[in-house]
PDB file of C-alpha atoms in Angstrom:
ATOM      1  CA  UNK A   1      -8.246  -8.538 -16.470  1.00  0.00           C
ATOM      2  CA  UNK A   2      -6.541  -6.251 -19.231  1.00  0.00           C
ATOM      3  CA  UNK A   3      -9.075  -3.992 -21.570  1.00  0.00           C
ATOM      4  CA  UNK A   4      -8.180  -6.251 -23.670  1.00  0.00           C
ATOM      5  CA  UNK A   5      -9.408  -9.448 -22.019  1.00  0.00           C
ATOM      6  CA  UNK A   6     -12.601  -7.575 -21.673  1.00  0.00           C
ATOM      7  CA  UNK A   7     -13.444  -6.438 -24.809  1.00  0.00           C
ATOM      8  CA  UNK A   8     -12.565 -10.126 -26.357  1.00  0.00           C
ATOM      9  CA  UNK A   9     -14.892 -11.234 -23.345  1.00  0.00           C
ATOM     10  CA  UNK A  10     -17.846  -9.554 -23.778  1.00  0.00           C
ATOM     11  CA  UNK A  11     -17.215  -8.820 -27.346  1.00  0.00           C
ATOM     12  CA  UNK A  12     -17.159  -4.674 -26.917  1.00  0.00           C
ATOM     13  CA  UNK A  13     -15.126  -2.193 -28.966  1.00  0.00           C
ATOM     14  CA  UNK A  14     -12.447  -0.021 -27.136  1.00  0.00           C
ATOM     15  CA  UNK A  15     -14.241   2.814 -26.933  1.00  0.00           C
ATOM     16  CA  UNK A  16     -16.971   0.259 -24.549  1.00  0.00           C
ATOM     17  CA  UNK A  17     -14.148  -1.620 -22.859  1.00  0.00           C
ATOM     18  CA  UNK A  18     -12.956   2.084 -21.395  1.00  0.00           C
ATOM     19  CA  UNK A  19     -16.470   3.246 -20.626  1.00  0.00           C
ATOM     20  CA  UNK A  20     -16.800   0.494 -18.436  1.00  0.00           C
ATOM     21  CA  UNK A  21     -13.450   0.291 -16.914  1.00  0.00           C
ATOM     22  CA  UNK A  22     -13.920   4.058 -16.551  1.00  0.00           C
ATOM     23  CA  UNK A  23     -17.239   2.831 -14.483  1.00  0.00           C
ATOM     24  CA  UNK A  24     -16.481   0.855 -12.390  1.00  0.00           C
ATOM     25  CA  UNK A  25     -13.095   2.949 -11.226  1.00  0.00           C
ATOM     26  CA  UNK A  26     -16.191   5.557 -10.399  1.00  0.00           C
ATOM     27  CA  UNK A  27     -18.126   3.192  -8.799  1.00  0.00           C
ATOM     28  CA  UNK A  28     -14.904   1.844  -6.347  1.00  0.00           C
ATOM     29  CA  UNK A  29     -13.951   5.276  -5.605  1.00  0.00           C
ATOM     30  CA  UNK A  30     -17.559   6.361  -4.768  1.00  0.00           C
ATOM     31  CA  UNK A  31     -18.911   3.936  -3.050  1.00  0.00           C
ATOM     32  CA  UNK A  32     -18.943   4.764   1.066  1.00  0.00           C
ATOM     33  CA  UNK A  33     -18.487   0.924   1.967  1.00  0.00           C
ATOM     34  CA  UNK A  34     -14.864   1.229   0.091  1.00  0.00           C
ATOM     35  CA  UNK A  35     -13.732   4.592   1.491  1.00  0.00           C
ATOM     36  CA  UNK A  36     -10.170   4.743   3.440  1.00  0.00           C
ATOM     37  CA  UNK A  37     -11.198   5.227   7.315  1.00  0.00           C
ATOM     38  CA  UNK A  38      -8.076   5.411   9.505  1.00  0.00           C
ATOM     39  CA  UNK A  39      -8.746   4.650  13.184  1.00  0.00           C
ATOM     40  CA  UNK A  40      -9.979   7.599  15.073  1.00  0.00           C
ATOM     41  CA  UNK A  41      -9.042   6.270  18.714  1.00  0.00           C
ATOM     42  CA  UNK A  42      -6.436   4.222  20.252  1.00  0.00           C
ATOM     43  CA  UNK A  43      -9.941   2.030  20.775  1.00  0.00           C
ATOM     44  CA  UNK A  44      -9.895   1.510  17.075  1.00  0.00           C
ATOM     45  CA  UNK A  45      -6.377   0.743  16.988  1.00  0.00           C
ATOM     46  CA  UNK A  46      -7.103  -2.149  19.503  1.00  0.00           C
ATOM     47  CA  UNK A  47     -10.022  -3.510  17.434  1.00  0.00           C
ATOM     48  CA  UNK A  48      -7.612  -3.823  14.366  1.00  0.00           C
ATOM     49  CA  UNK A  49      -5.073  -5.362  16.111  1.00  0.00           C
ATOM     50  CA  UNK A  50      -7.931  -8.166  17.219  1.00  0.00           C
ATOM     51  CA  UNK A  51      -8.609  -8.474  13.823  1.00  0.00           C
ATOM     52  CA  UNK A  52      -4.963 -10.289  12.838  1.00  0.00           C
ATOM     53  CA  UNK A  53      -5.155 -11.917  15.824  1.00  0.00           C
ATOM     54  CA  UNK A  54      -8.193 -13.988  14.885  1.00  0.00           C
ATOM     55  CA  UNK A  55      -6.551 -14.553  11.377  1.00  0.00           C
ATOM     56  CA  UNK A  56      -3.526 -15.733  12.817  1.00  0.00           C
ATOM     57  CA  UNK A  57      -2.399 -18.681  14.333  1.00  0.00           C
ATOM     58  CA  UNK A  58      -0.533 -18.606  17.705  1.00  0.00           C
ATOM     59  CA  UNK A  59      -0.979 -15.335  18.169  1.00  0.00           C
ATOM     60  CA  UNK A  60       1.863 -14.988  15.569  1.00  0.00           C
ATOM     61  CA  UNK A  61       0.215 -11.291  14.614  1.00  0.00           C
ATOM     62  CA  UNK A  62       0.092 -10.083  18.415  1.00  0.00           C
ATOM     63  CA  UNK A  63       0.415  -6.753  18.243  1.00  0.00           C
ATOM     64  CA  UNK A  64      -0.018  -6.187  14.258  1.00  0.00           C
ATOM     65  CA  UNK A  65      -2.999  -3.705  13.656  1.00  0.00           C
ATOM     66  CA  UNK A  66      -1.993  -2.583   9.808  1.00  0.00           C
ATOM     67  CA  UNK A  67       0.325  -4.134   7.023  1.00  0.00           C
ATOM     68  CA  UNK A  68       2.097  -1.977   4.501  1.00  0.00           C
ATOM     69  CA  UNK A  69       3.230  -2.675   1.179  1.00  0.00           C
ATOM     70  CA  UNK A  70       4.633  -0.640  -1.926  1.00  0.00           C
ATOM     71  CA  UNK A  71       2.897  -1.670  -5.676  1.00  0.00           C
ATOM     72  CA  UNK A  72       4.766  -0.941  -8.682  1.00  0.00           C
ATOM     73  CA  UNK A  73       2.155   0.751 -10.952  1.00  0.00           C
ATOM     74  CA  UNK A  74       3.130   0.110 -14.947  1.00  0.00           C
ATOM     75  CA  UNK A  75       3.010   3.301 -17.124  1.00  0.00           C
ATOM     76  CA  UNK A  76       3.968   4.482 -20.755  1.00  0.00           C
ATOM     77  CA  UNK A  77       7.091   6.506 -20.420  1.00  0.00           C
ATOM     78  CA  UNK A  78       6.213  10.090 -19.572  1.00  0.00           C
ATOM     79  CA  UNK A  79       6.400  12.926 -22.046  1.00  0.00           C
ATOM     80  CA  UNK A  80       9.109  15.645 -21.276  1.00  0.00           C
ATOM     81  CA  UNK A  81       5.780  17.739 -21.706  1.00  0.00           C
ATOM     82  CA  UNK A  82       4.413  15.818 -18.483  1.00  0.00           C
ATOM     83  CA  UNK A  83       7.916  15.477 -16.137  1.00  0.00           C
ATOM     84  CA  UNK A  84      12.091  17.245 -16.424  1.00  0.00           C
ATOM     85  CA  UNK A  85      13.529  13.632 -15.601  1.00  0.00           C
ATOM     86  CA  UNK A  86      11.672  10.604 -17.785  1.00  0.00           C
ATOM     87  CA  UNK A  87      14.501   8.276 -16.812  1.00  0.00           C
ATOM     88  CA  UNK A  88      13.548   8.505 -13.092  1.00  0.00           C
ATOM     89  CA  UNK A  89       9.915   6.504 -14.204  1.00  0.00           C
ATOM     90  CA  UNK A  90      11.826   3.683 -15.206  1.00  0.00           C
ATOM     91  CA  UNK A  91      12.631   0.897 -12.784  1.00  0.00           C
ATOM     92  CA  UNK A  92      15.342  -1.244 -13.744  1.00  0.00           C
ATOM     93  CA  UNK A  93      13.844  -4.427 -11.929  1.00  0.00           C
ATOM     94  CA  UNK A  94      10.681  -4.391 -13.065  1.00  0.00           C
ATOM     95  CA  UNK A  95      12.291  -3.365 -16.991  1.00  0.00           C
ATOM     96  CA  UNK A  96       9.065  -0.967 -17.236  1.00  0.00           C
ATOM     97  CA  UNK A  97       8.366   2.472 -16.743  1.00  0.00           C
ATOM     98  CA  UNK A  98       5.913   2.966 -13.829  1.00  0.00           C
ATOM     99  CA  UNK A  99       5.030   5.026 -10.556  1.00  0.00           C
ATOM    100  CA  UNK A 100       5.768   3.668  -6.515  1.00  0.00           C
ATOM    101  CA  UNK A 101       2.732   3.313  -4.823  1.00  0.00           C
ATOM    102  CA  UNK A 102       2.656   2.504  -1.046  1.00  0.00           C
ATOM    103  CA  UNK A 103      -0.699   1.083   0.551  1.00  0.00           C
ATOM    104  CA  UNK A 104      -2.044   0.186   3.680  1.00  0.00           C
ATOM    105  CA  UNK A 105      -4.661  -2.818   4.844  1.00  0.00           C
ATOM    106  CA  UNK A 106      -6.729  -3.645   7.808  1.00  0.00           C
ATOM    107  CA  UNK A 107      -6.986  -7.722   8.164  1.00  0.00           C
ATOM    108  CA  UNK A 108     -10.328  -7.327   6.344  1.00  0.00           C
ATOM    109  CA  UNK A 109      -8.644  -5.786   3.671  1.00  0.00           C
ATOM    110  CA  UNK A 110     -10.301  -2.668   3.818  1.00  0.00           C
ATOM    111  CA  UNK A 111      -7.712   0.125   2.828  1.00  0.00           C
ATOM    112  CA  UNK A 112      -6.471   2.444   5.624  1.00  0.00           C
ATOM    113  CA  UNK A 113      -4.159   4.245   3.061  1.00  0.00           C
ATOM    114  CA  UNK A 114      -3.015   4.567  -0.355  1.00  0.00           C
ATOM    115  CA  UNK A 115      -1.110   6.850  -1.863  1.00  0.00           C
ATOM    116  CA  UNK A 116       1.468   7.196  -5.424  1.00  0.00           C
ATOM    117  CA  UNK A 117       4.060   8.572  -4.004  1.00  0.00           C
ATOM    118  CA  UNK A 118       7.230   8.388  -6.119  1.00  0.00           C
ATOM    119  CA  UNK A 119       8.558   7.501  -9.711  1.00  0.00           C
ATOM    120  CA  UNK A 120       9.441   3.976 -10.718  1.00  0.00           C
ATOM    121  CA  UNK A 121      12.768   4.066  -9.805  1.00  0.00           C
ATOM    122  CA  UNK A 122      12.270   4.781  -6.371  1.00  0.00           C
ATOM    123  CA  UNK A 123      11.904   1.662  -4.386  1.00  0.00           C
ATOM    124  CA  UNK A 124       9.821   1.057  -0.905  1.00  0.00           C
ATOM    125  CA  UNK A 125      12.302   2.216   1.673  1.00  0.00           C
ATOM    126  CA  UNK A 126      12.855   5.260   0.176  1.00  0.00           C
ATOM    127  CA  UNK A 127       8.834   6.354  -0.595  1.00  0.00           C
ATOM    128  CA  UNK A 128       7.753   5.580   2.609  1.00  0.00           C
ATOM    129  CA  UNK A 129       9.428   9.071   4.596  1.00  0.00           C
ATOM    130  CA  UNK A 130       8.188  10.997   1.707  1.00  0.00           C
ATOM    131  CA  UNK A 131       4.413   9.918   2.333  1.00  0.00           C
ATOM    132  CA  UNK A 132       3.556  11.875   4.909  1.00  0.00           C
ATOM    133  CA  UNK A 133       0.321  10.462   5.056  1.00  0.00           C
ATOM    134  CA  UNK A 134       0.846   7.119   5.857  1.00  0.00           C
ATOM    135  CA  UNK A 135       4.211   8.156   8.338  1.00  0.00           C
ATOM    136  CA  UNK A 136       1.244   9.841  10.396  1.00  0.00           C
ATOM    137  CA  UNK A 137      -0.928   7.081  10.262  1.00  0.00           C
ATOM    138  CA  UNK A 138       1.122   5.093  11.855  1.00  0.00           C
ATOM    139  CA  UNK A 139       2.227   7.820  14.151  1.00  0.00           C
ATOM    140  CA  UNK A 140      -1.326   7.966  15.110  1.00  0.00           C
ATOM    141  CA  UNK A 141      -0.849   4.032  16.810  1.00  0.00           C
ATOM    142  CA  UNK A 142      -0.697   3.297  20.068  1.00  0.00           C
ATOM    143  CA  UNK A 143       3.029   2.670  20.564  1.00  0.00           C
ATOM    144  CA  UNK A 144       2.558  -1.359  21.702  1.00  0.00           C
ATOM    145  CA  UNK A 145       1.386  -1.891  18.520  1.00  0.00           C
ATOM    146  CA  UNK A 146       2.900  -2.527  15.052  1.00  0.00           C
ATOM    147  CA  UNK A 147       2.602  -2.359  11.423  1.00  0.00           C
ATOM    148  CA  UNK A 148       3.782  -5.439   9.159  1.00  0.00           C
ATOM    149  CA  UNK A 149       5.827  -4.240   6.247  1.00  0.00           C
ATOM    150  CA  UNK A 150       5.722  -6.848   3.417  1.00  0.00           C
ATOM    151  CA  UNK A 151       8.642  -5.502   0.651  1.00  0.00           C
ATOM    152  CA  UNK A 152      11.528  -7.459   1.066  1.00  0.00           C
ATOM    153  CA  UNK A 153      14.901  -6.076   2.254  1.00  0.00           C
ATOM    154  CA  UNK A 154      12.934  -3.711   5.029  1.00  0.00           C
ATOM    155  CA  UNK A 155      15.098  -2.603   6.824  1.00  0.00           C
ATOM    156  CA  UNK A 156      14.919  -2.054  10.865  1.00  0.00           C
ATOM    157  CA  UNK A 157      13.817   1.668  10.898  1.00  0.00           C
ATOM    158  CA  UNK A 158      15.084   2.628  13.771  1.00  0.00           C
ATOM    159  CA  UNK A 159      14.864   6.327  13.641  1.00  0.00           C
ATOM    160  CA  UNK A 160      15.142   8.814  16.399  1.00  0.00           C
ATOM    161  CA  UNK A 161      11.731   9.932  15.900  1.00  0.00           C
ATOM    162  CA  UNK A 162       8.146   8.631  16.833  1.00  0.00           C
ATOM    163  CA  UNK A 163       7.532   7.985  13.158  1.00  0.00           C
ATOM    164  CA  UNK A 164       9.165   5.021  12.915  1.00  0.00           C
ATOM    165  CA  UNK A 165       8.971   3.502  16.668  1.00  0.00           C
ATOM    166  CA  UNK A 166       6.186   1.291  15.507  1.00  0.00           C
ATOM    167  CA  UNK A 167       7.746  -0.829  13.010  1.00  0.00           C
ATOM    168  CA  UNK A 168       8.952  -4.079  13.985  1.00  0.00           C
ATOM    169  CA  UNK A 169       9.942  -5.859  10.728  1.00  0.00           C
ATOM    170  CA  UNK A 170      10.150  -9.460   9.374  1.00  0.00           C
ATOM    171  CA  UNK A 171       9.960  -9.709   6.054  1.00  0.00           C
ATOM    172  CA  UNK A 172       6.465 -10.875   6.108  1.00  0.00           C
ATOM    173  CA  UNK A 173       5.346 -10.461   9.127  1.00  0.00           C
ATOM    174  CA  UNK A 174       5.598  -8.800  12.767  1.00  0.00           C
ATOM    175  CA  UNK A 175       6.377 -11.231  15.670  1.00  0.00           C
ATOM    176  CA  UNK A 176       6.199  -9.815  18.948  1.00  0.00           C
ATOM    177  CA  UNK A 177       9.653 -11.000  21.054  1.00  0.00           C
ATOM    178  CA  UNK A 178      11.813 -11.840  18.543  1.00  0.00           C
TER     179      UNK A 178
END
């Protein structure tokens, strides 16, 4: 919940409610169970993949061994201390200034990437070549397998490069042969 719903929760002051939001963000980004662990091996590829397969019915995620999304991340407008261009924070669809943040997810949710990668404005399609992270991720797939991409209006990346070679979209959802 908000600091907000906290504090009237539990009943702390602010100064509390951000101590312990503040604590537990340390404890999430400490804690080895939570850490991002791409694959290492095309053998690790193949175990993801297995992973949607036995969430899936029909085999409808054949072939899917990571899903992709982008997050819209709320913000205060930035200072012209802080950026040149405070317009480019502020997304017109969400009415809210705010930064473009793409992720990454194994089927057991564990995070493979995660990254804020643009200003607000900036939607999905256009973060995703600038996070160079995540376009080598993928690169790092065996080619028969794919990576879901969940923001709507995906297009079919069909660039002339490996980097995009593994994405077979549906809005929701990869399905091998169609």
């Amino acid at each position: 919940g908000s600091l907000s719903d906290i504090r009237h929760i539990f009943k702390m002051s602010v100064g509390a409610a951000y101590v312990s939001f503040n604590d537990f963000i340390d404890g999430v980004n400490t804690a080895p169970e939570l850490a991002i662990k791409p694959p290492q091996s095309d053998e690790e590829w193949y175990q993801k993949n297995l992973g949607f397969l036995a969430k899936s019915s029909h085999h409808i995620m054949n072939g899917t061994a990571l899903c992709i999304d982008g997050y819209f991340q709320r913000t205060n407008m930035p200072s012209l201390s802080e950026v040149t261009n405070q317009i480019a924070y502020y997304s017109g669809h969400y009415e809210s200034y705010g930064v473009n943040c793409l992720a990454g997810v194994f089927s057991d949710l564990q995070f493979a990437h995660f990254s804020v990668i643009s200003s607000g404005c900036t939607n999905d399609n256009q973060s995703y070549p600038r996070d160079t992270g995540l376009v080598a991720l993928i690169d790092s797939m065996p080619p028969e397998l794919y990576v879901s991409v969940i923001w709507v209006g995906a297009p079919r990346l069909t660039h002339g490069v490996s980097t995009l070679r593994h994405l077979a979209m549906q809005h929701s959802m990869s399905v091998r042969g169609f």
